[in-house]
Coordinates of N, CA and C in Angstrom, one line a residue:
X1 N 0.8 -1.2 0.0 CA 0.0 0.0 0.0 C 0.9 1.3 0.0
X2 N 1.9 1.3 0.9 CA 2.7 2.5 1.0 C 3.5 2.4 2.2
X3 N 4.2 3.5 2.5 CA 5.1 3.6 3.7 C 4.3 4.4 4.8
X4 N 4.4 3.9 6.0 CA 3.8 4.5 7.1 C 5.0 4.8 8.1
X5 N 5.5 6.0 8.1 CA 6.7 6.3 8.9 C 6.2 7.0 10.2
X6 N 6.8 6.6 11.3 CA 6.4 7.2 12.6 C 7.7 7.7 13.4
X7 N 7.5 8.8 14.0 CA 8.4 9.3 15.0 C 8.3 8.4 16.2
X8 N 9.3 8.5 17.1 CA 9.3 7.6 18.3 C 8.8 8.4 19.6
X9 N 9.6 9.3 20.1 CA 9.3 10.0 21.3 C 8.0 10.9 21.2
X10 N 7.1 10.7 22.1 CA 5.8 11.4 22.1 C 5.0 11.2 20.8
X11 N 5.3 10.1 20.2 CA 4.4 9.6 19.1 C 4.1 8.2 19.3
X12 N 5.0 7.3 19.0 CA 4.7 5.9 19.4 C 4.9 5.6 20.9
X13 N 5.8 6.4 21.5 CA 6.0 6.2 22.9 C 5.7 7.5 23.7
X14 N 5.2 7.4 24.9 CA 4.9 8.6 25.7 C 6.2 9.0 26.4
X15 N 7.0 9.9 25.9 CA 8.2 10.3 26.5 C 8.0 11.1 27.8
X16 N 6.9 11.9 27.8 CA 6.6 12.7 29.0 C 6.4 11.8 30.2
X17 N 5.6 10.8 30.0 CA 5.3 9.8 31.1 C 6.6 9.1 31.5
X18 N 7.4 8.7 30.6 CA 8.7 8.0 30.9 C 9.6 8.9 31.6
X19 N 9.7 10.2 31.2 CA 10.6 11.1 31.9 C 10.2 11.4 33.3
X20 N 8.9 11.4 33.5 CA 8.3 11.6 34.9 C 8.7 10.4 35.8
X21 N 8.6 9.2 35.2 CA 8.9 8.0 36.0 C 10.4 8.0 36.3
X22 N 11.2 8.4 35.4 CA 12.7 8.4 35.6 C 13.0 9.5 36.7
X23 N 12.3 10.7 36.6 CA 12.6 11.8 37.5 C 12.2 11.4 38.9
X24 N 11.1 10.7 39.1 CA 10.7 10.3 40.4 C 11.7 9.3 41.0
X25 N 12.2 8.4 40.2 CA 13.3 7.5 40.7 C 14.6 8.2 41.0
X26 N 14.9 9.2 40.2 CA 16.1 10.0 40.4 C 16.0 10.8 41.7
X27 N 14.9 11.3 41.9 CA 14.7 12.1 43.1 C 14.7 11.3 44.4
X28 N 14.2 10.1 44.3 CA 14.3 9.2 45.5 C 15.7 8.8 45.8
X29 N 16.4 8.4 44.7 CA 17.8 7.9 44.8 C 18.7 9.0 45.4
X30 N 18.5 10.3 45.0 CA 19.4 11.3 45.5 C 18.8 12.2 46.6
X31 N 17.6 11.8 47.1 CA 17.0 12.5 48.2 C 16.5 13.9 47.9
X32 N 16.1 14.1 46.7 CA 15.6 15.4 46.3 C 14.1 15.5 46.7
X33 N 13.7 16.8 47.0 CA 12.3 17.0 47.4 C 11.4 16.8 46.2
X34 N 10.1 16.6 46.5 CA 9.1 16.4 45.4 C 9.0 17.6 44.5
X35 N 9.2 18.8 45.1 CA 9.1 20.0 44.3 C 10.2 20.2 43.3
X36 N 11.1 19.2 43.3 CA 12.2 19.2 42.3 C 11.7 18.9 40.9
X37 N 10.6 18.2 40.8 CA 10.1 17.7 39.5 C 9.9 18.8 38.5
X38 N 9.3 20.0 38.8 CA 9.2 21.0 37.8 C 10.5 21.5 37.3
X39 N 11.5 21.6 38.2 CA 12.8 22.0 37.7 C 13.4 21.0 36.7
X40 N 13.3 19.7 37.0 CA 13.8 18.7 36.1 C 13.1 18.7 34.8
X41 N 11.8 18.9 34.8 CA 11.1 19.0 33.5 C 11.5 20.2 32.7
X42 N 11.7 21.3 33.4 CA 12.1 22.6 32.7 C 13.5 22.4 32.1
X43 N 14.4 21.9 32.9 CA 15.8 21.7 32.4 C 15.9 20.8 31.3
X44 N 15.0 19.8 31.3 CA 15.0 18.7 30.3 C 14.6 19.3 28.9
X45 N 13.7 20.3 28.9 CA 13.2 20.9 27.6 C 12.7 19.8 26.6
X46 N 11.9 18.9 27.2 CA 11.2 17.9 26.3 C 12.3 17.0 25.6
X47 N 13.4 16.9 26.3 CA 14.5 16.0 25.8 C 15.5 16.7 24.9
X48 N 15.3 18.0 24.6 CA 16.1 18.7 23.7 C 17.5 19.1 24.3
X49 N 17.5 19.2 25.7 CA 18.8 19.6 26.3 C 19.8 18.4 26.3
X50 N 21.0 18.6 25.8 CA 22.0 17.5 25.9 C 22.1 17.1 27.3
X51 N 22.3 15.8 27.5 CA 22.3 15.2 28.9 C 23.4 15.8 29.8
X52 N 24.6 16.0 29.2 CA 25.6 16.6 30.0 C 25.2 18.0 30.6
X53 N 24.6 18.8 29.7 CA 24.2 20.1 30.2 C 23.0 20.0 31.2
X54 N 22.1 19.1 30.9 CA 21.0 18.8 31.8 C 21.5 18.5 33.2
X55 N 22.5 17.6 33.3 CA 23.0 17.2 34.7 C 23.9 18.2 35.3
X56 N 24.5 19.0 34.5 CA 25.2 20.2 35.1 C 24.3 21.1 35.7
X57 N 23.1 21.4 35.1 CA 22.1 22.2 35.7 C 21.5 21.6 37.0
X58 N 21.3 20.3 37.0 CA 20.8 19.6 38.1 C 21.7 19.7 39.3
X59 N 23.0 19.4 39.0 CA 24.0 19.5 40.1 C 24.2 20.9 40.7
X60 N 24.0 21.9 39.8 CA 24.1 23.3 40.3 C 22.9 23.7 41.1
X61 N 21.8 23.1 40.9 CA 20.5 23.4 41.6 C 20.4 22.6 42.9
X62 N 20.8 21.4 42.9 CA 20.6 20.5 44.0 C 21.9 19.9 44.6
X63 N 21.9 19.4 45.7 CA 23.0 18.8 46.4 C 23.2 17.3 45.9
X64 N 23.7 17.2 44.7 CA 23.9 15.9 44.1 C 25.4 15.7 44.0
X65 N 25.9 14.7 44.7 CA 27.4 14.4 44.8 C 28.0 13.7 43.6
X66 N 27.2 12.9 42.9 CA 27.7 12.2 41.8 C 28.2 13.1 40.7
X67 N 29.2 12.7 39.9 CA 29.8 13.5 38.9 C 28.8 13.5 37.7
X68 N 29.0 14.5 36.8 CA 28.1 14.6 35.6 C 28.3 13.3 34.8
X69 N 29.6 12.8 34.7 CA 29.8 11.6 33.9 C 29.1 10.4 34.5
X70 N 29.1 10.3 35.8 CA 28.4 9.2 36.5 C 26.9 9.3 36.3
X71 N 26.4 10.5 36.3 CA 24.9 10.7 36.2 C 24.5 10.4 34.7
X72 N 25.3 10.7 33.8 CA 24.9 10.5 32.4 C 24.9 9.0 32.1
X73 N 25.9 8.3 32.6 CA 26.0 6.8 32.4 C 24.8 6.1 33.1
X74 N 24.5 6.5 34.3 CA 23.3 5.9 35.0 C 22.0 6.2 34.3
X75 N 21.9 7.4 33.8 CA 20.7 7.8 33.1 C 20.4 6.9 31.9
X76 N 21.4 6.6 31.1 CA 21.2 5.8 30.0 C 21.0 4.3 30.3
X77 N 21.4 4.0 31.5 CA 21.1 2.6 32.0 C 19.6 2.5 32.5
X78 N 19.2 3.6 33.2 CA 17.9 3.5 33.9 C 16.7 4.0 33.0
X79 N 17.0 5.0 32.2 CA 15.9 5.7 31.5 C 15.1 4.8 30.6
X80 N 15.7 4.0 29.7 CA 14.9 3.2 28.8 C 13.9 2.3 29.5
X81 N 14.2 1.8 30.7 CA 13.3 0.9 31.4 C 12.1 1.6 31.9
X82 N 12.0 2.9 31.8 CA 10.8 3.7 32.2 C 9.8 3.8 31.1
X83 N 10.0 3.2 30.0 CA 9.1 3.3 28.8 C 8.1 2.1 28.8
X84 N 6.9 2.4 28.4 CA 5.9 1.4 28.1 C 5.2 1.8 26.8
X85 N 4.5 0.9 26.2 CA 3.8 1.2 24.9 C 2.3 0.8 25.1
X86 N 1.4 1.6 24.6 CA 0.0 1.3 24.7 C -0.3 0.1 23.7
X87 N -1.2 -0.7 24.2 CA -1.6 -1.9 23.4 C -2.3 -1.4 22.1
X88 N -3.0 -0.2 22.2 CA -3.7 0.3 21.1 C -2.8 0.8 20.0
X89 N -1.6 1.3 20.4 CA -0.6 1.7 19.4 C 0.0 0.5 18.7
X90 N 0.3 -0.6 19.5 CA 0.8 -1.8 18.9 C -0.2 -2.4 17.9
X91 N -1.5 -2.4 18.4 CA -2.6 -2.9 17.5 C -2.7 -2.1 16.2
X92 N -2.5 -0.8 16.3 CA -2.5 0.0 15.1 C -1.4 -0.3 14.1
X93 N -0.2 -0.5 14.6 CA 0.9 -0.9 13.7 C 0.7 -2.2 13.1
X94 N 0.2 -3.2 13.9 CA -0.1 -4.5 13.3 C -1.2 -4.4 12.3
X95 N -2.2 -3.6 12.5 CA -3.2 -3.4 11.5 C -2.7 -2.9 10.2
X96 N -1.8 -1.9 10.2 CA -1.2 -1.4 9.0 C -0.4 -2.4 8.3
X97 N 0.4 -3.2 9.0 CA 1.2 -4.2 8.3 C 0.3 -5.3 7.8
X98 N -0.8 -5.6 8.4 CA -1.7 -6.7 7.9 C -2.3 -6.2 6.6
X99 N -2.5 -4.9 6.5 CA -3.1 -4.4 5.3 C -2.1 -4.1 4.2
X100 N -0.8 -4.5 4.4 CA 0.2 -4.4 3.4 C 1.1 -3.2 3.4
X101 N 1.0 -2.4 4.5 CA 1.8 -1.2 4.6 C 3.2 -1.6 5.2
X102 N 4.2 -0.9 4.7 CA 5.5 -1.0 5.3 C 5.6 0.1 6.4
X103 N 5.9 -0.4 7.6 CA 6.0 0.5 8.8 C 7.4 0.7 9.3
X104 N 7.8 1.9 9.5 CA 9.2 2.2 9.9 C 9.2 3.3 11.0
X105 N 10.1 3.2 11.8 CA 10.4 4.3 12.8 C 11.6 5.1 12.4
X106 N 11.4 6.4 12.3 CA 12.5 7.3 12.1 C 12.6 8.3 13.2
X107 N 13.7 8.3 13.9 CA 13.8 9.1 15.1 C 15.2 9.7 15.2
X108 N 15.2 11.0 15.7 CA 16.5 11.6 16.0 C 17.0 11.2 17.4
X109 N 18.3 11.0 17.5 CA 18.8 10.6 18.8 C 19.9 9.5 18.6
X110 N 20.3 8.9 19.7 CA 21.4 7.9 19.7 C 21.0 6.5 20.0
X111 N 21.9 5.8 20.6 CA 21.6 4.4 20.9 C 20.5 4.2 21.9
X112 N 20.3 5.2 22.7 CA 19.2 5.1 23.7 C 17.8 4.9 23.0
X113 N 17.7 5.3 21.8 CA 16.4 5.1 21.1 C 16.2 3.6 20.8
X114 N 17.3 3.0 20.4 CA 17.2 1.5 20.2 C 16.9 0.8 21.5
X115 N 17.4 1.3 22.6 CA 17.1 0.7 23.9 C 15.6 0.8 24.2
X116 N 15.0 1.9 23.9 CA 13.6 2.1 24.2 C 12.8 1.2 23.3
X117 N 13.2 1.1 22.0 CA 12.4 0.2 21.1 C 12.5 -1.3 21.6
X118 N 13.7 -1.7 22.0 CA 13.9 -3.0 22.5 C 13.1 -3.3 23.8
X119 N 13.1 -2.3 24.7 CA 12.4 -2.4 26.0 C 10.9 -2.6 25.7
X120 N 10.4 -1.9 24.8 CA 8.9 -2.0 24.5 C 8.6 -3.0 23.5
X121 N 9.6 -3.7 22.9 CA 9.4 -4.7 21.9 C 8.9 -4.2 20.6
X122 N 9.0 -2.9 20.4 CA 8.5 -2.3 19.1 C 9.4 -2.8 18.0
X123 N 10.6 -3.3 18.3 CA 11.4 -3.8 17.2 C 10.8 -4.9 16.4
X124 N 9.8 -5.6 17.1 CA 9.1 -6.7 16.5 C 7.9 -6.2 15.7
X125 N 7.5 -5.0 15.8 CA 6.3 -4.5 15.2 C 6.5 -3.6 14.0
X126 N 7.7 -3.4 13.6 CA 8.0 -2.5 12.4 C 8.9 -3.2 11.5
X127 N 9.0 -2.7 10.2 CA 9.8 -3.3 9.2 C 11.2 -2.7 9.1
X128 N 11.4 -1.4 9.6 CA 12.7 -0.8 9.6 C 12.8 0.2 10.7
X129 N 14.0 0.5 11.1 CA 14.3 1.5 12.1 C 15.4 2.4 11.7
X130 N 15.2 3.7 11.7 CA 16.3 4.6 11.4 C 16.5 5.6 12.5
X131 N 17.7 5.4 13.2 CA 18.1 6.3 14.3 C 19.1 7.3 13.8
X132 N 18.9 8.5 14.0 CA 19.8 9.5 13.3 C 21.3 9.4 13.6
X133 N 21.7 9.2 14.8 CA 23.1 9.1 15.1 C 23.7 7.8 14.7
X134 N 22.9 6.8 14.3 CA 23.4 5.5 13.8 C 23.6 5.6 12.3
X135 N 22.6 6.2 11.6 CA 22.7 6.3 10.1 C 23.4 7.5 9.6
X136 N 23.6 8.5 10.5 CA 24.3 9.7 10.1 C 23.5 10.8 9.4
X137 N 22.2 10.8 9.6 CA 21.3 11.8 9.1 C 20.1 12.0 10.0
X138 N 19.7 13.2 10.3 CA 18.7 13.5 11.2 C 17.5 14.3 10.6
X139 N 16.3 14.0 11.0 CA 15.2 14.7 10.5 C 15.4 16.2 10.8
X140 N 15.0 17.1 9.9 CA 14.3 16.9 8.6 C 15.1 16.6 7.4
X141 N 16.3 16.2 7.5 CA 17.2 15.9 6.4 C 16.5 14.8 5.5
X142 N 16.3 15.0 4.2 CA 15.6 14.0 3.4 C 16.3 12.6 3.5
X143 N 17.6 12.6 3.8 CA 18.3 11.3 3.7 C 17.8 10.3 4.7
X144 N 17.3 10.7 5.9 CA 16.8 9.7 6.8 C 15.4 9.1 6.3
X145 N 14.6 9.9 5.6 CA 13.4 9.4 5.1 C 13.7 8.5 3.9
X146 N 14.7 8.8 3.1 CA 15.1 8.0 2.0 C 15.7 6.7 2.5
X147 N 16.4 6.7 3.6 CA 17.0 5.5 4.1 C 15.9 4.5 4.6
X148 N 14.8 5.1 5.2 CA 13.7 4.3 5.7 C 13.1 3.6 4.5
X149 N 12.9 4.3 3.4 CA 12.2 3.7 2.2 C 13.1 2.6 1.7
X150 N 14.4 2.9 1.7 CA 15.4 1.9 1.1 C 15.4 0.6 2.0
X151 N 15.4 0.8 3.3 CA 15.3 -0.4 4.2 C 14.0 -1.2 4.0
X152 N 13.0 -0.5 3.7 CA 11.7 -1.1 3.5 C 11.5 -1.7 2.1
X153 N 12.5 -1.4 1.2 CA 12.5 -1.7 -0.2 C 11.2 -1.3 -0.8
X154 N 10.9 0.0 -0.6 CA 9.6 0.6 -1.1 C 9.8 2.0 -1.5
X155 N 9.1 2.5 -2.6 CA 9.3 3.9 -3.0 C 8.9 4.8 -1.8
X156 N 9.4 6.0 -1.8 CA 9.1 7.0 -0.8 C 7.8 7.6 -1.0
X157 N 6.7 6.8 -0.8 CA 5.4 7.3 -1.0 C 4.5 6.8 0.2
X158 N 3.8 7.7 0.9 CA 3.0 7.4 2.0 C 2.8 8.5 3.0
X159 N 3.0 8.2 4.3 CA 2.7 9.1 5.4 C 3.8 9.2 6.4
X160 N 4.0 10.4 7.0 CA 4.8 10.6 8.1 C 4.0 11.1 9.3
X161 N 4.1 10.5 10.4 CA 3.4 10.8 11.6 C 4.4 11.2 12.7
X162 N 4.2 12.4 13.4 CA 5.1 12.7 14.4 C 4.6 14.0 15.1
X163 N 5.3 14.4 16.2 CA 4.8 15.5 17.0 C 5.6 16.8 16.8
X164 N 6.7 16.7 16.0 CA 7.5 17.9 15.7 C 7.1 18.6 14.4
X165 N 6.8 19.8 14.5 CA 6.4 20.6 13.3 C 7.6 20.6 12.3
X166 N 8.8 20.9 12.8 CA 9.9 21.0 11.9 C 10.5 19.7 11.4
X167 N 10.8 18.8 12.4 CA 11.4 17.5 12.0 C 10.5 16.6 11.3
X168 N 9.3 16.4 11.8 CA 8.4 15.4 11.2 C 7.5 15.9 10.1
X169 N 6.8 17.1 10.4 CA 5.9 17.6 9.4 C 6.6 18.2 8.2
X170 N 7.4 19.2 8.5 CA 8.1 19.9 7.4 C 9.1 18.9 6.7
X171 N 9.7 18.0 7.5 CA 10.6 17.0 6.9 C 9.8 16.0 6.0
X172 N 8.7 15.6 6.5 CA 7.9 14.7 5.7 C 7.4 15.3 4.4
X173 N 6.9 16.5 4.5 CA 6.4 17.2 3.3 C 7.5 17.5 2.4
X174 N 8.7 17.7 2.9 CA 9.8 18.0 2.0 C 10.2 16.8 1.1
X175 N 9.8 15.6 1.4 CA 10.1 14.5 0.6 C 8.8 13.9 -0.1
X176 N 7.8 14.7 0.0 CA 6.5 14.4 -0.7 C 5.6 13.5 0.0
X177 N 5.8 13.3 1.3 CA 4.9 12.4 2.1 C 3.7 13.3 2.6
X178 N 2.6 12.6 2.8 CA 1.5 13.2 3.5 C 1.8 13.2 5.0
X179 N 1.3 14.1 5.8 CA 1.7 14.2 7.2 C 0.6 14.2 8.2
X180 N 0.9 13.7 9.4 CA -0.1 13.7 10.5 C 0.7 14.2 11.7
X181 N 0.1 15.2 12.3 CA 0.8 15.8 13.5 C 0.1 15.3 14.8
X182 N 0.9 14.8 15.7 CA 0.4 14.5 17.0 C 0.4 15.7 17.9
X183 N -0.7 16.2 18.2 CA -0.9 17.6 18.8 C -0.4 17.6 20.3
X184 N -0.6 16.6 21.1 CA -0.2 16.6 22.5 C -0.8 17.8 23.2
X185 N -2.1 18.2 22.9 CA -2.7 19.3 23.5 C -2.4 20.7 23.0
X186 N -1.6 20.7 22.0 CA -1.1 22.0 21.4 C -2.0 22.4 20.2
X187 N -1.9 23.6 19.8 CA -2.5 24.1 18.5 C -1.4 24.3 17.5
X188 N -1.7 24.2 16.3 CA -0.7 24.3 15.2 C -0.4 25.8 15.1
X189 N 0.9 26.2 15.3 CA 1.3 27.6 15.2 C 2.5 27.8 14.3
X190 N 3.0 26.8 13.7 CA 4.1 26.8 12.9 C 3.8 27.6 11.6
X191 N 4.8 28.5 11.1 CA 4.6 29.2 9.9 C 4.6 28.2 8.7
X192 N 5.1 27.0 8.9 CA 5.2 26.1 7.8 C 3.7 25.6 7.4
X193 N 3.6 25.1 6.2 CA 2.2 24.6 5.8 C 1.7 23.6 6.8
X194 N 0.4 23.6 7.0 CA -0.2 22.7 8.0 C -0.1 21.2 7.5
X195 N -0.1 20.3 8.5 CA -0.2 18.9 8.2 C -1.5 18.5 7.5
X196 N -1.5 17.3 6.9 CA -2.8 16.9 6.3 C -3.8 16.5 7.4
X197 N -3.4 16.2 8.6 CA -4.3 15.9 9.6 C -3.6 16.1 11.0
X198 N -4.4 16.4 12.0 CA -4.0 16.7 13.3 C -4.8 15.7 14.2
X199 N -4.0 14.9 15.0 CA -4.7 13.9 15.9 C -4.0 14.0 17.3
X200 N -4.6 13.2 18.2 CA -4.0 13.1 19.5 C -3.3 11.8 19.8
X201 N -3.6 10.8 19.0 CA -3.0 9.4 19.2 C -2.6 8.7 17.9
X202 N -1.7 7.8 18.1 CA -1.3 7.0 16.9 C -2.5 6.2 16.3
X203 N -3.4 5.5 17.2 CA -4.5 4.8 16.6 C -5.4 5.7 15.7
X204 N -5.5 7.0 16.1 CA -6.3 7.9 15.2 C -5.6 8.2 13.9
X205 N -4.3 8.3 14.0 CA -3.5 8.4 12.8 C -3.6 7.2 11.9
X206 N -3.6 6.0 12.5 CA -3.7 4.8 11.7 C -5.0 4.8 10.9
X207 N -6.1 5.2 11.6 CA -7.4 5.2 10.9 C -7.4 6.1 9.7
X208 N -6.8 7.2 9.8 CA -6.7 8.2 8.7 C -5.9 7.6 7.6
X209 N -4.7 7.0 7.9 CA -3.9 6.4 6.9 C -4.6 5.3 6.1
X210 N -5.3 4.4 6.8 CA -6.0 3.3 6.2 C -7.2 3.8 5.4
X211 N -7.8 4.8 5.8 CA -9.0 5.4 5.0 C -8.5 6.1 3.8
X212 N -7.4 6.8 3.9 CA -7.0 7.7 2.8 C -6.1 6.9 1.8
X213 N -5.3 5.9 2.3 CA -4.4 5.2 1.4 C -3.1 5.9 1.2
X214 N -2.3 5.5 0.3 CA -1.0 6.1 0.1 C -1.0 7.4 -0.6
X215 N -2.0 7.7 -1.4 CA -2.0 8.9 -2.2 C -3.0 9.9 -1.7

């Protein structure tokens, strides 16, 4: 039928919930007060802050004796285990593949992204995985979309679903894909052209893809 490409964080997986779980464990381990959570969430910037900088900010704000290097290593050990995946999301991916769609994950990030996929067993639910730091290209670079199509052995025709206006929607449109934006309670404010659809969940996106087809 076509390609169905999906972002990972806050699309297939709920990164906000996972980060909250990790933060609560981190606060318990280091004896931080419960009111530390807003600071951690703000410093994290939805995952955009490099981890070294994030932990430098945390150490400057709280009495954390571990070094930045120790905190970064421990983070990448503990953080992927905080992820879960909704059964409805897995069901949607299976439905697409049963209907003949090639399903791929394209995500910016490093090896931690693979750890999340393995933890949630999403590696078994998709046909290809493109992680930016592994393949050497990051969204919205057309190369990462082209690599996904190559791995799926399918023309670059279909849909891109994700929560980032720049990386997912503009990136997907840039290579001719139709796009679906995961709103996460937000309104579309990007100056870029609007996505083809705006939804709250992956199962809603799957329904749109199946109803509309590849073209």
